[in-house]
Amino acid sequence: DAGITQSPRHKVTETGTPVTLRCHQTENHRYMYWYRQDPGHGLRLIHYSYGVKDTDKGEVSDGYSVSRSKTEDFLLTLESATSSQTSVYFCAISESGQGNSPLHFGNGTRLTVT
Amino acid sequence: AQTVTQSQPEMSVQEAETVTLSCTYDTSENNYYLFWYKQPPSRQMILVIRQEAYKQQNATENRFSVNFQKAAKSFSLKISDSQLGDTAMYFCAFMASNDYKLSFGAGTTVTVRA
């Protein structure tokens, strides 16, 4: 398995509270991604990073922010969680971000917003 | 934005039989990569197979093979000699060569019956 650790594995939180999910990699890959998985939608890209302090938005970025202060860590923050953000969140990494360097995924974080 | 469509939400197959999953995509790009990922009940995302659009030869990985029809924008996955461990959700995904983002279809749940 690619060295990707997501924490926490599960989290239940209340509407309106801030939440931070962490992705840690030991592969020294340049590209890191946050996706959310919802039934009927597959995986949708929230944000991605192409280097330390270099990030960009994906297709469902509203309500989320990210930070990458070190190569190995990519944080996803929900500033004020809403029930629509109940989902499974996946972190992924890629050495080059190109198709010849496929994405490898962490084991996901199940977030429930009550 | 690229669109990936998987028209079969669920499929069932007898052990040792063959099943084919369909995937179509919409793009104006000429160079791109296509992928199939497997997600078993453990939630882990596992890369099954990858196809480069400029290669005419269909990719094969053991019991998994694809039928890539570039003109039709079709990318089906065939699972031969199905095994119980093949029970999973399968996602088709697309990445343009000049992009760093992976776009997913909604997924097909495959159940292998003993």
Tab-separated table of C-alpha atoms in Angstrom:
chain	number	residue	atom	x	y	z
A	1	ASP	CA	0.000	0.000	0.000
A	2	ALA	CA	1.075	3.530	-0.720
A	3	GLY	CA	2.025	5.263	2.532
A	4	ILE	CA	-1.106	7.321	3.038
A	5	THR	CA	-2.742	7.784	6.407
A	6	GLN	CA	-6.007	9.596	6.925
A	7	SER	CA	-7.176	10.681	10.333
A	8	PRO	CA	-9.566	10.334	11.916
A	9	ARG	CA	-11.112	7.219	10.400
A	10	HIS	CA	-14.573	8.176	11.612
A	11	LYS	CA	-15.965	11.403	13.023
A	12	VAL	CA	-19.356	12.612	14.176
A	13	THR	CA	-19.804	16.320	14.620
A	14	GLU	CA	-22.572	18.852	15.026
A	15	THR	CA	-23.787	21.364	12.506
A	16	GLY	CA	-21.890	24.624	12.695
A	17	THR	CA	-18.703	23.241	14.219
A	18	PRO	CA	-15.322	23.386	12.475
A	19	VAL	CA	-13.762	20.103	11.396
A	20	THR	CA	-10.277	19.320	10.126
A	21	LEU	CA	-9.335	16.108	8.384
A	22	ARG	CA	-5.710	15.161	7.978
A	23	CYS	CA	-3.880	13.321	5.241
A	24	HIS	CA	-0.297	12.245	5.796
A	25	GLN	CA	1.932	10.616	3.187
A	26	THR	CA	5.353	9.047	3.407
A	27	GLU	CA	5.943	8.809	-0.362
A	28	ASN	CA	7.197	12.364	-0.893
A	29	HIS	CA	4.731	12.763	-3.764
A	30	ARG	CA	4.132	16.240	-5.091
A	31	TYR	CA	0.404	16.020	-5.757
A	32	MET	CA	-2.241	15.498	-3.103
A	33	TYR	CA	-6.016	15.490	-3.478
A	34	TRP	CA	-9.176	15.534	-1.418
A	35	TYR	CA	-12.280	13.817	-2.793
A	36	ARG	CA	-15.678	13.162	-1.324
A	37	GLN	CA	-17.735	10.065	-2.115
A	38	ASP	CA	-21.515	10.135	-2.141
A	39	PRO	CA	-23.995	7.571	-3.474
A	40	GLY	CA	-24.860	8.200	-7.100
A	41	HIS	CA	-22.008	10.652	-7.570
A	42	GLY	CA	-18.873	8.571	-7.404
A	43	LEU	CA	-15.908	10.556	-6.171
A	44	ARG	CA	-15.819	14.305	-6.654
A	45	LEU	CA	-12.761	16.482	-6.307
A	46	ILE	CA	-12.832	19.078	-3.537
A	47	HIS	CA	-9.321	20.568	-3.652
A	48	TYR	CA	-5.903	19.493	-4.722
A	49	SER	CA	-2.317	20.553	-4.138
A	50	TYR	CA	0.604	20.586	-6.545
A	51	GLY	CA	3.225	21.522	-3.989
A	52	VAL	CA	3.798	23.089	-0.608
A	53	LYS	CA	1.449	26.060	-0.255
A	54	ASP	CA	0.190	25.500	-3.814
A	55	THR	CA	-3.459	24.508	-3.940
A	56	ASP	CA	-6.397	24.784	-6.294
A	57	LYS	CA	-10.135	24.200	-6.237
A	58	GLY	CA	-11.977	21.203	-7.546
A	59	GLU	CA	-15.598	20.863	-8.623
A	60	VAL	CA	-17.163	20.864	-5.135
A	61	SER	CA	-14.951	23.253	-3.165
A	62	ASP	CA	-17.637	25.471	-1.583
A	63	GLY	CA	-17.537	25.225	2.212
A	64	TYR	CA	-14.059	23.664	2.270
A	65	SER	CA	-10.552	25.005	2.628
A	66	VAL	CA	-7.195	23.263	2.506
A	67	SER	CA	-3.651	23.841	3.606
A	68	ARG	CA	-0.339	22.259	2.811
A	69	SER	CA	2.553	23.563	4.863
A	70	LYS	CA	4.679	20.443	4.422
A	71	THR	CA	5.051	17.990	1.565
A	72	GLU	CA	3.715	15.147	3.655
A	73	ASP	CA	0.590	16.747	5.092
A	74	PHE	CA	-2.583	17.984	3.417
A	75	LEU	CA	-5.378	19.264	5.642
A	76	LEU	CA	-9.025	19.648	4.724
A	77	THR	CA	-11.096	22.027	6.851
A	78	LEU	CA	-14.824	22.449	7.016
A	79	GLU	CA	-15.146	25.905	8.549
A	80	SER	CA	-18.749	25.371	9.665
A	81	ALA	CA	-19.972	21.865	9.027
A	82	THR	CA	-23.385	21.316	7.441
A	83	SER	CA	-25.453	18.154	7.040
A	84	SER	CA	-24.769	18.206	3.296
A	85	GLN	CA	-21.114	17.600	4.098
A	86	THR	CA	-21.893	14.217	5.600
A	87	SER	CA	-19.818	11.988	3.345
A	88	VAL	CA	-16.792	9.754	3.033
A	89	TYR	CA	-13.652	11.756	2.362
A	90	PHE	CA	-10.671	10.330	0.521
A	91	CYS	CA	-7.182	11.653	0.245
A	92	ALA	CA	-5.090	10.651	-2.754
A	93	ILE	CA	-1.510	11.190	-3.844
A	94	SER	CA	0.330	11.151	-7.151
A	95	GLU	CA	4.002	11.500	-7.904
A	96	SER	CA	3.563	13.661	-10.990
A	97	GLY	CA	-0.160	14.362	-11.254
A	98	GLN	CA	-0.072	12.863	-14.724
A	99	GLY	CA	-1.917	9.801	-15.955
A	100	ASN	CA	1.299	7.802	-16.037
A	101	SER	CA	1.462	8.269	-12.271
A	102	PRO	CA	-1.954	7.072	-11.132
A	103	LEU	CA	-3.579	8.317	-7.966
A	104	HIS	CA	-3.258	6.164	-4.869
A	105	PHE	CA	-5.876	6.578	-2.183
A	106	GLY	CA	-6.028	6.530	1.573
A	107	ASN	CA	-8.629	4.466	3.397
A	108	GLY	CA	-11.079	7.322	3.787
A	109	THR	CA	-12.700	9.226	6.634
A	110	ARG	CA	-16.408	8.825	7.279
A	111	LEU	CA	-17.793	12.134	8.489
A	112	THR	CA	-21.283	12.478	9.892
A	113	VAL	CA	-22.696	15.933	10.566
A	114	THR	CA	-25.753	15.846	12.853
B	1	ALA	CA	-15.098	19.523	-17.374
B	2	GLN	CA	-14.994	15.895	-18.355
B	3	THR	CA	-18.045	13.696	-17.912
B	4	VAL	CA	-17.794	10.003	-17.142
B	5	THR	CA	-20.939	7.887	-17.337
B	6	GLN	CA	-21.474	4.430	-15.941
B	7	SER	CA	-24.965	3.379	-16.939
B	8	GLN	CA	-25.206	0.185	-14.876
B	9	PRO	CA	-25.723	0.894	-11.163
B	10	GLU	CA	-25.656	-2.801	-10.238
B	11	MET	CA	-24.634	-6.088	-11.816
B	12	SER	CA	-24.694	-9.656	-10.601
B	13	VAL	CA	-22.610	-12.544	-11.927
B	14	GLN	CA	-22.174	-16.195	-11.090
B	15	GLU	CA	-18.800	-17.283	-9.823
B	16	ALA	CA	-16.458	-18.301	-12.691
B	17	GLU	CA	-18.571	-16.415	-15.249
B	18	THR	CA	-17.680	-13.245	-17.118
B	19	VAL	CA	-19.131	-9.793	-16.562
B	20	THR	CA	-18.639	-6.617	-18.562
B	21	LEU	CA	-19.017	-3.123	-17.113
B	22	SER	CA	-19.657	-0.202	-19.408
B	23	CYS	CA	-18.212	3.294	-19.264
B	24	THR	CA	-18.518	6.202	-21.641
B	25	TYR	CA	-16.893	9.594	-21.396
B	26	ASP	CA	-17.144	12.977	-22.981
B	27	THR	CA	-14.054	14.956	-23.860
B	28	SER	CA	-12.590	17.169	-26.536
B	29	GLU	CA	-9.080	16.107	-25.599
B	30	ASN	CA	-7.061	13.810	-27.829
B	31	ASN	CA	-4.556	12.649	-25.248
B	32	TYR	CA	-5.791	11.216	-21.988
B	33	TYR	CA	-5.769	8.276	-19.614
B	34	LEU	CA	-8.594	6.035	-18.502
B	35	PHE	CA	-8.734	3.967	-15.346
B	36	TRP	CA	-10.818	1.413	-13.544
B	37	TYR	CA	-10.735	1.434	-9.746
B	38	LYS	CA	-12.195	-1.211	-7.475
B	39	GLN	CA	-13.696	-0.428	-4.075
B	40	PRO	CA	-14.451	-3.536	-1.978
B	41	PRO	CA	-16.539	-3.342	1.211
B	42	SER	CA	-13.362	-2.374	3.085
B	43	ARG	CA	-13.711	1.031	1.351
B	44	GLN	CA	-10.177	0.906	0.001
B	45	MET	CA	-9.730	2.285	-3.541
B	46	ILE	CA	-7.636	-0.085	-5.630
B	47	LEU	CA	-6.356	0.631	-9.130
B	48	VAL	CA	-7.371	-2.239	-11.393
B	49	ILE	CA	-6.229	-1.191	-14.831
B	50	ARG	CA	-5.063	1.825	-16.838
B	51	GLN	CA	-5.320	2.668	-20.528
B	52	GLU	CA	-3.459	5.369	-22.422
B	53	ALA	CA	-5.532	6.839	-25.222
B	54	TYR	CA	-2.699	6.897	-27.738
B	55	LYS	CA	-2.224	3.146	-27.378
B	56	GLN	CA	-4.524	1.124	-29.586
B	57	GLN	CA	-3.853	-2.117	-27.778
B	58	ASN	CA	-6.328	-2.854	-25.016
B	59	ALA	CA	-4.836	-3.115	-21.528
B	60	THR	CA	-4.973	-6.414	-19.649
B	61	GLU	CA	-4.208	-7.268	-16.041
B	62	ASN	CA	-4.687	-10.955	-15.281
B	63	ARG	CA	-8.463	-11.602	-15.335
B	64	PHE	CA	-9.253	-7.946	-16.031
B	65	SER	CA	-9.252	-6.534	-19.533
B	66	VAL	CA	-10.667	-3.464	-21.239
B	67	ASN	CA	-12.279	-2.736	-24.563
B	68	PHE	CA	-11.205	0.775	-25.477
B	69	GLN	CA	-13.066	2.352	-28.381
B	70	LYS	CA	-11.640	5.841	-28.795
B	71	ALA	CA	-13.966	7.022	-31.550
B	72	ALA	CA	-17.000	5.905	-29.574
B	73	LYS	CA	-15.522	7.250	-26.318
B	74	SER	CA	-16.189	3.933	-24.674
B	75	PHE	CA	-14.078	2.088	-22.107
B	76	SER	CA	-15.597	-1.158	-20.827
B	77	LEU	CA	-14.107	-3.504	-18.247
B	78	LYS	CA	-14.367	-7.267	-18.565
B	79	ILE	CA	-13.877	-9.468	-15.534
B	80	SER	CA	-13.241	-13.064	-16.537
B	81	ASP	CA	-13.564	-16.110	-14.287
B	82	SER	CA	-15.269	-13.994	-11.626
B	83	GLN	CA	-14.299	-14.712	-8.047
B	84	LEU	CA	-16.088	-13.915	-4.798
B	85	GLY	CA	-13.332	-11.421	-4.012
B	86	ASP	CA	-14.316	-9.419	-7.077
B	87	THR	CA	-17.460	-8.290	-5.272
B	88	ALA	CA	-17.004	-4.526	-5.084
B	89	MET	CA	-17.986	-1.210	-6.536
B	90	TYR	CA	-16.095	-0.382	-9.718
B	91	PHE	CA	-15.367	3.157	-10.818
B	92	CYS	CA	-14.362	4.336	-14.253
B	93	ALA	CA	-12.164	7.442	-14.247
B	94	PHE	CA	-10.681	9.895	-16.749
B	95	MET	CA	-7.656	12.169	-16.725
B	96	ALA	CA	-6.643	14.454	-19.571
B	97	SER	CA	-2.932	14.506	-20.320
B	98	ASN	CA	-2.732	18.257	-19.701
B	99	ASP	CA	-4.645	18.087	-16.438
B	100	TYR	CA	-3.894	16.891	-12.952
B	101	LYS	CA	-7.388	15.933	-11.935
B	102	LEU	CA	-9.155	12.605	-12.059
B	103	SER	CA	-12.879	12.569	-12.889
B	104	PHE	CA	-14.976	9.592	-11.800
B	105	GLY	CA	-18.172	7.948	-12.914
B	106	ALA	CA	-20.916	7.133	-10.413
B	107	GLY	CA	-19.812	3.529	-10.061
B	108	THR	CA	-21.179	0.043	-10.713
B	109	THR	CA	-21.745	-2.383	-7.863
B	110	VAL	CA	-20.755	-5.911	-8.849
B	111	THR	CA	-21.913	-8.876	-6.806
B	112	VAL	CA	-20.385	-12.273	-7.470
B	113	ARG	CA	-22.695	-15.143	-6.455
B	114	ALA	CA	-21.349	-18.461	-5.211
